[in-house]
Amino acid sequence: MKGLLVPAHVSRKNASARRVSAIAIGTLCLGVLVGGAAHAAGADRIVGPVDNAQRTALSGHRALWAQAKSDQGAVPADLPLAHLSLTLNRSPERQQAFDRYLQEQQDPASPNYHRWLTPAEIGERFGASQHDIDALSGWLGAQGLKVDAVASSRTRIHFSGSTANVGAAFGTELHYFQAGAEKRIANTDLPKIPAAFANAVQSVTGLSAIKLVPAHRMSAPRSAAIRQDAAPQPALTNCPPAGGPCSYAIFPADFSTIYDVPVLAQGIDGSGQTIAIVGRQRVYNPDIQNFQSKAGLATKYPTVIVPTTGTDPGAPASTCSTTGTPSCSKPSAAVADQGEATLDVQRASSVAPGAAIDLIVSTTTNNMDGVFIAMDYAIDTNPVPAKILSISFASCEADATSGNATYLDNYFSQAAMEGISVFVASGDGGVAGCASLDSTPTTTERVSTNLLCSSGHVTCVGGTEFADRSNPGMYWGSNGPGYGSALGYIPEGAWNEPLSATGASQVAASGGGVSAFIPTPSWQAGPGVPGRLGRYTPDVSFASSIREGYFTCIAAQGGSCVVGSDGQFHYLGSGGTSASTPSMAGIAALLNQKTGSAQANLNPRLYALAATPANGVFHDVTVDSSGVGSCTPSTPSMCNNSTPGPSGLSGGLQGYAVGPGYDQVTGLGSIDVSKLLAAWGNGSGTSVNLNQHGMTGSWANPATSGQGLVMEVDPDFYGTGTGLLFAGWYTYDVTAPGGQRWYTIQGQVSAASPSSTMPIYLTQGGRFASSLATTTAPVGQATIQFSDCTHGSLNYTFSDGSGRSGTIPLSRLDSNVTCGQTGNNGSAASDYLLAGAWADIGTSGQGLVLDINPLQNLLFAGWYTFATNAGQGSGAAGQNWYTLQAIFTPGSTSSTNIGIYNTTGGVFNQAATTSTVPVGSASLVFHSCNSATLSYAFTAGANAGASGSLNLSRIGPMPAGCTL
C-alpha cells in the first residue's frame, strides 16, 4: 500500500499510515443489506383475477390445543362471529420504509427523531393500497361476510359473519375444543384464501380464541391499625405484639424509597402524561379513593372508556361474601378482572400521581377477548388517547400460532411509530408459561413465554423478590409518613414462590424465556444475552412477591381499606408481574414528563444504558444478590424461575437462572428511577467516550442505499485519553452511471469529547490486485459525532469543487459488543478483536476491513480496491469495492464459502434502487491476530475468471486482549 499521504500529526508509525486506505471500504456489506429506496412504493399486492377455486393455505394458523382428542363437535352454523381480522402485508418497499422510519424516530441525528405519526398517517404512508383493500373487502362481502372496519393503519380489515359463512370462506370447519376447564372455538384445518391474495394477506385472526389471564396474585385480607389521633401505627410493617417475624407490604412511599423515585418536590410526578390501562372490568371508585387517601395522594379517578366495538362490563362489585363460592378469597372471574384493573390503576397512579389514567375496558365479545378490543382502541384510535400503554395479561405462546404472533407484532410496531411505550407483564408461570395459576402443578408443564411479550416493540416486565429474610431490620423500619417503612434499596432475587402459605406446591414465578416466533431484535445484545435464538424476555423487573405484596384496596375481595370502629382496616397484598408492569408504566410517565416528549419503544435505549453498568441505572439480579447459598437450577428458588412438582419442590420444570447482566428471569434487573431519568438524556448529550475499541464497527444511514462507514478506533494511540479513529466511507458518485466511490476519514478522538473533526481523503490511481502506485489527497472535512454507542452523525463539506455538504445520521448496523457510554463495558470481546483493517502490502492503496460480530455470528468484510483496467489516469472513476459476508463460528480460525458481492446503481448520500449480485466466493484463514490469508475466485462481473490470494497483515496495533 504505497503512495498514501497521511498528515504528520496522524503518522505515529508507518503501519498507521498504511491502514488509512484499508479502512476505506468500511461497512459496505451491512449497508448493502439494509439499504433501500427512500420512498415507499404503493405497489398493489393483488394482481390478476381472483379465482376462488385456486386456494393457498395460510401456514401457522392451527392452535396446538385444538387436537382431535379434545374435539367437542361443530359450532352451530348460525352462531355469529365478530372481531375477525385479516392482517395485510405491506409491499416490500413499504415495509422497508416503515422499518427505516422506526429507526429514524429513535435516532437523535435524524430529522425524523421523535416525529410520531397518527394511525391515519401510518396508513397513508405505509398501509396497503386502496386497490388491495377494495379487492379483499369485495371478496369478503361476496362470501356473505360483513366488513366492519378498515384499521386506520390500513394493515387490518375487521369483519364478521355466521360460523357457516366464515368456515366456507376460509375452507375450514369451526369446532368447539376442550382446553383445560373451558370450551373454545377453533378451526379444524389451515384456513385457505384465494391464491391471488397470497402476497397481500399475512394472517387471519379470530378463528381460534387466544386465552388471556390476568398476571396478578392477591393475598388474603390483612389487618392494620390506626390510632385515634390518626398517627400511623406499625401497619404496613406489621409486627406481632407477642413477638415473632414481622410482615411487610410495599406502600407507594416504600416503592419510591427502594427504587429511588424522585420525590414530588422535584416536580416530576407524570403531570401532562396519560397512561392507558386495558382490562375487562371497571373499578370501584371508593377503592381508588381509599387507596389514595391512605397513601397521602390526592383523589384522582381514572377515565373509563368502553370502545364502541366492545361490550360494557357494567357496574363493578363492591362487596363479597366470606363463605361459599365465589367469595372474598375465591372471587369470580369478573371480580378477579376487576381486581386486575384496580391493581393496575393504583400502581400506575401511585408511581406517577400527576398522570391521567385512561381505563379502557370491554368484556369478551364474540370469541374476541375484551383486552384485545381495548388494545385495538388504544393503538388504532385517531389520534391515540395515550402515549403509554400497560397490559397486565398473559397468554401461552406455546399454545399460539405464528399468525397470532405476527398479528400482535403488527399492532405493537404501529404503537411504536405512534410514540406509544407499551409495557406487558412477563407472566406468573415462571418458565412454564402455560401453567394454570389456580391449580396444583402437573408433571407435564411446558416451556413457554407470554405471547404478548414476544414482540420487540413492547417492554416486557418481569418480577423480583426481596432478599431480606436473613436480616429484615437492615432494610425495614417503623412506619413513617405515608406508611413508608423501607430504609433504602433492598437486594433482589428472582420472584419465585413455589410453595403457598400452607406449604402446597404452586406456580408463582417471573415469566421469561425466548419466543419461538419473533427473532432477536438488533438492540437485544450485551452481557448475558444468550445469543440470537429469538426475542428474549423479560426486559426489566420489579418486586412481585406476594410475601411482601403491594398495598391494595379492593372491597370486593375483602380489602376495602375502610377504617372500622375498632381502628382497624383491611387491605390486600398484591403481587405478580401485573403489579410490576403498571409500575413501569408510571415510570415511563415520569420519563416522558422530564424529557418533554413521548419515548415510544424504550428497549433500544434501556439496553444501551445497560452496556455501561457504571451509570447505576440497573440493579443487576444475580445468584449473590438473591441470597441463595447454592443455586440448583432444577430446584425452584429465588435464583431461577423453575417450577415445583405436584407435591413438592422436586419434579417440576427446570427454568432459567439469574446471572450477571441480562437473564431470562429478571431481564436487565430492576431500575434506579432517578438514575434512569438522569442518564436517559445523555444519549444525546456529550458524555460518550470515543477513545475505546468498542466504537469499531459498521455504521450507516438506513435511508440511503448500500453506503455507509466502517470505523476502527485504536484507544490511547497518542497517549492516555487520545485515540486514533479511521473511518472508511463507501458510497457512489453523484449520479448512478458514475459508479462506486470510497473515501477515508482519519484523526484523533478524545475520551472527553463525543465528536471529532478530521480530513476526508480520496485515494486513486490503483489497479485490482496490483502494486501500481496510488495517490492520496485531502478533498474535504468531516465532523463525526456520537450521541451514544449506537447513534451518531457525519457532517461533511467537500473542497474538491463539487460543492457537496450535508449531514448523514448514523446507526450502528450490528450489535454493540464492548462499547459503553464512558468506556469499555467489560464484555468479553471474543472474535470482535479480529475486526479492523487488513491489507496485503504487495498491493497499493487497497485492502479489506473486517467486521466480526460474535453476538450475531457474522463476518462482514469490505474489500476496497480498483477496477482491473484502472490506472494512473483513471481518477476516482477507477475505484471499486466489494462486500464479503458469511456466518462466522465463534472461536474458529477460518471461514469458507464466503460470498463476494457487487452493488451498483447507488447515488452519493441519496436513496436509489441498487442491485446487489454475487460475483464470487472466498475463504479466510487467520494465522494469528496479525496475519491472515484470503483466497478468492470470481465467477461473474468485471473480474470473472480471476482468482488468487492475499497475504493479509493487520494495519496498525493489535487490540489488547486479542488471542487466537
GROMACS .gro file of C-alpha atoms in nm, residues 8 81 128 286 356 412 441 469 480 510 617 748 755 778 877:
model
   15
    8ALA     CA    1   0.210   1.443   1.000
   81LEU     CA    2  -6.872  -1.444   1.491
  128ALA     CA    3  -5.193  -0.139   0.192
  286PRO     CA    4  -6.419   0.410   4.655
  356ALA     CA    5  -5.410   1.094   3.394
  412PHE     CA    6  -4.716  -0.315   1.860
  441PRO     CA    7  -4.865  -2.801   3.916
  469ARG     CA    8  -3.523  -1.261   5.520
  480GLY     CA    9  -4.323   0.694   5.869
  510SER     CA   10  -4.139  -1.447   3.699
  617VAL     CA   11  -2.936   0.260   3.622
  748GLN     CA   12  -0.770   1.198   1.678
  755SER     CA   13  -1.710   1.448   1.838
  778PRO     CA   14  -0.748   1.557   0.118
  877ALA     CA   15  -1.381   0.650  -1.157
   0.00000   0.00000   0.00000
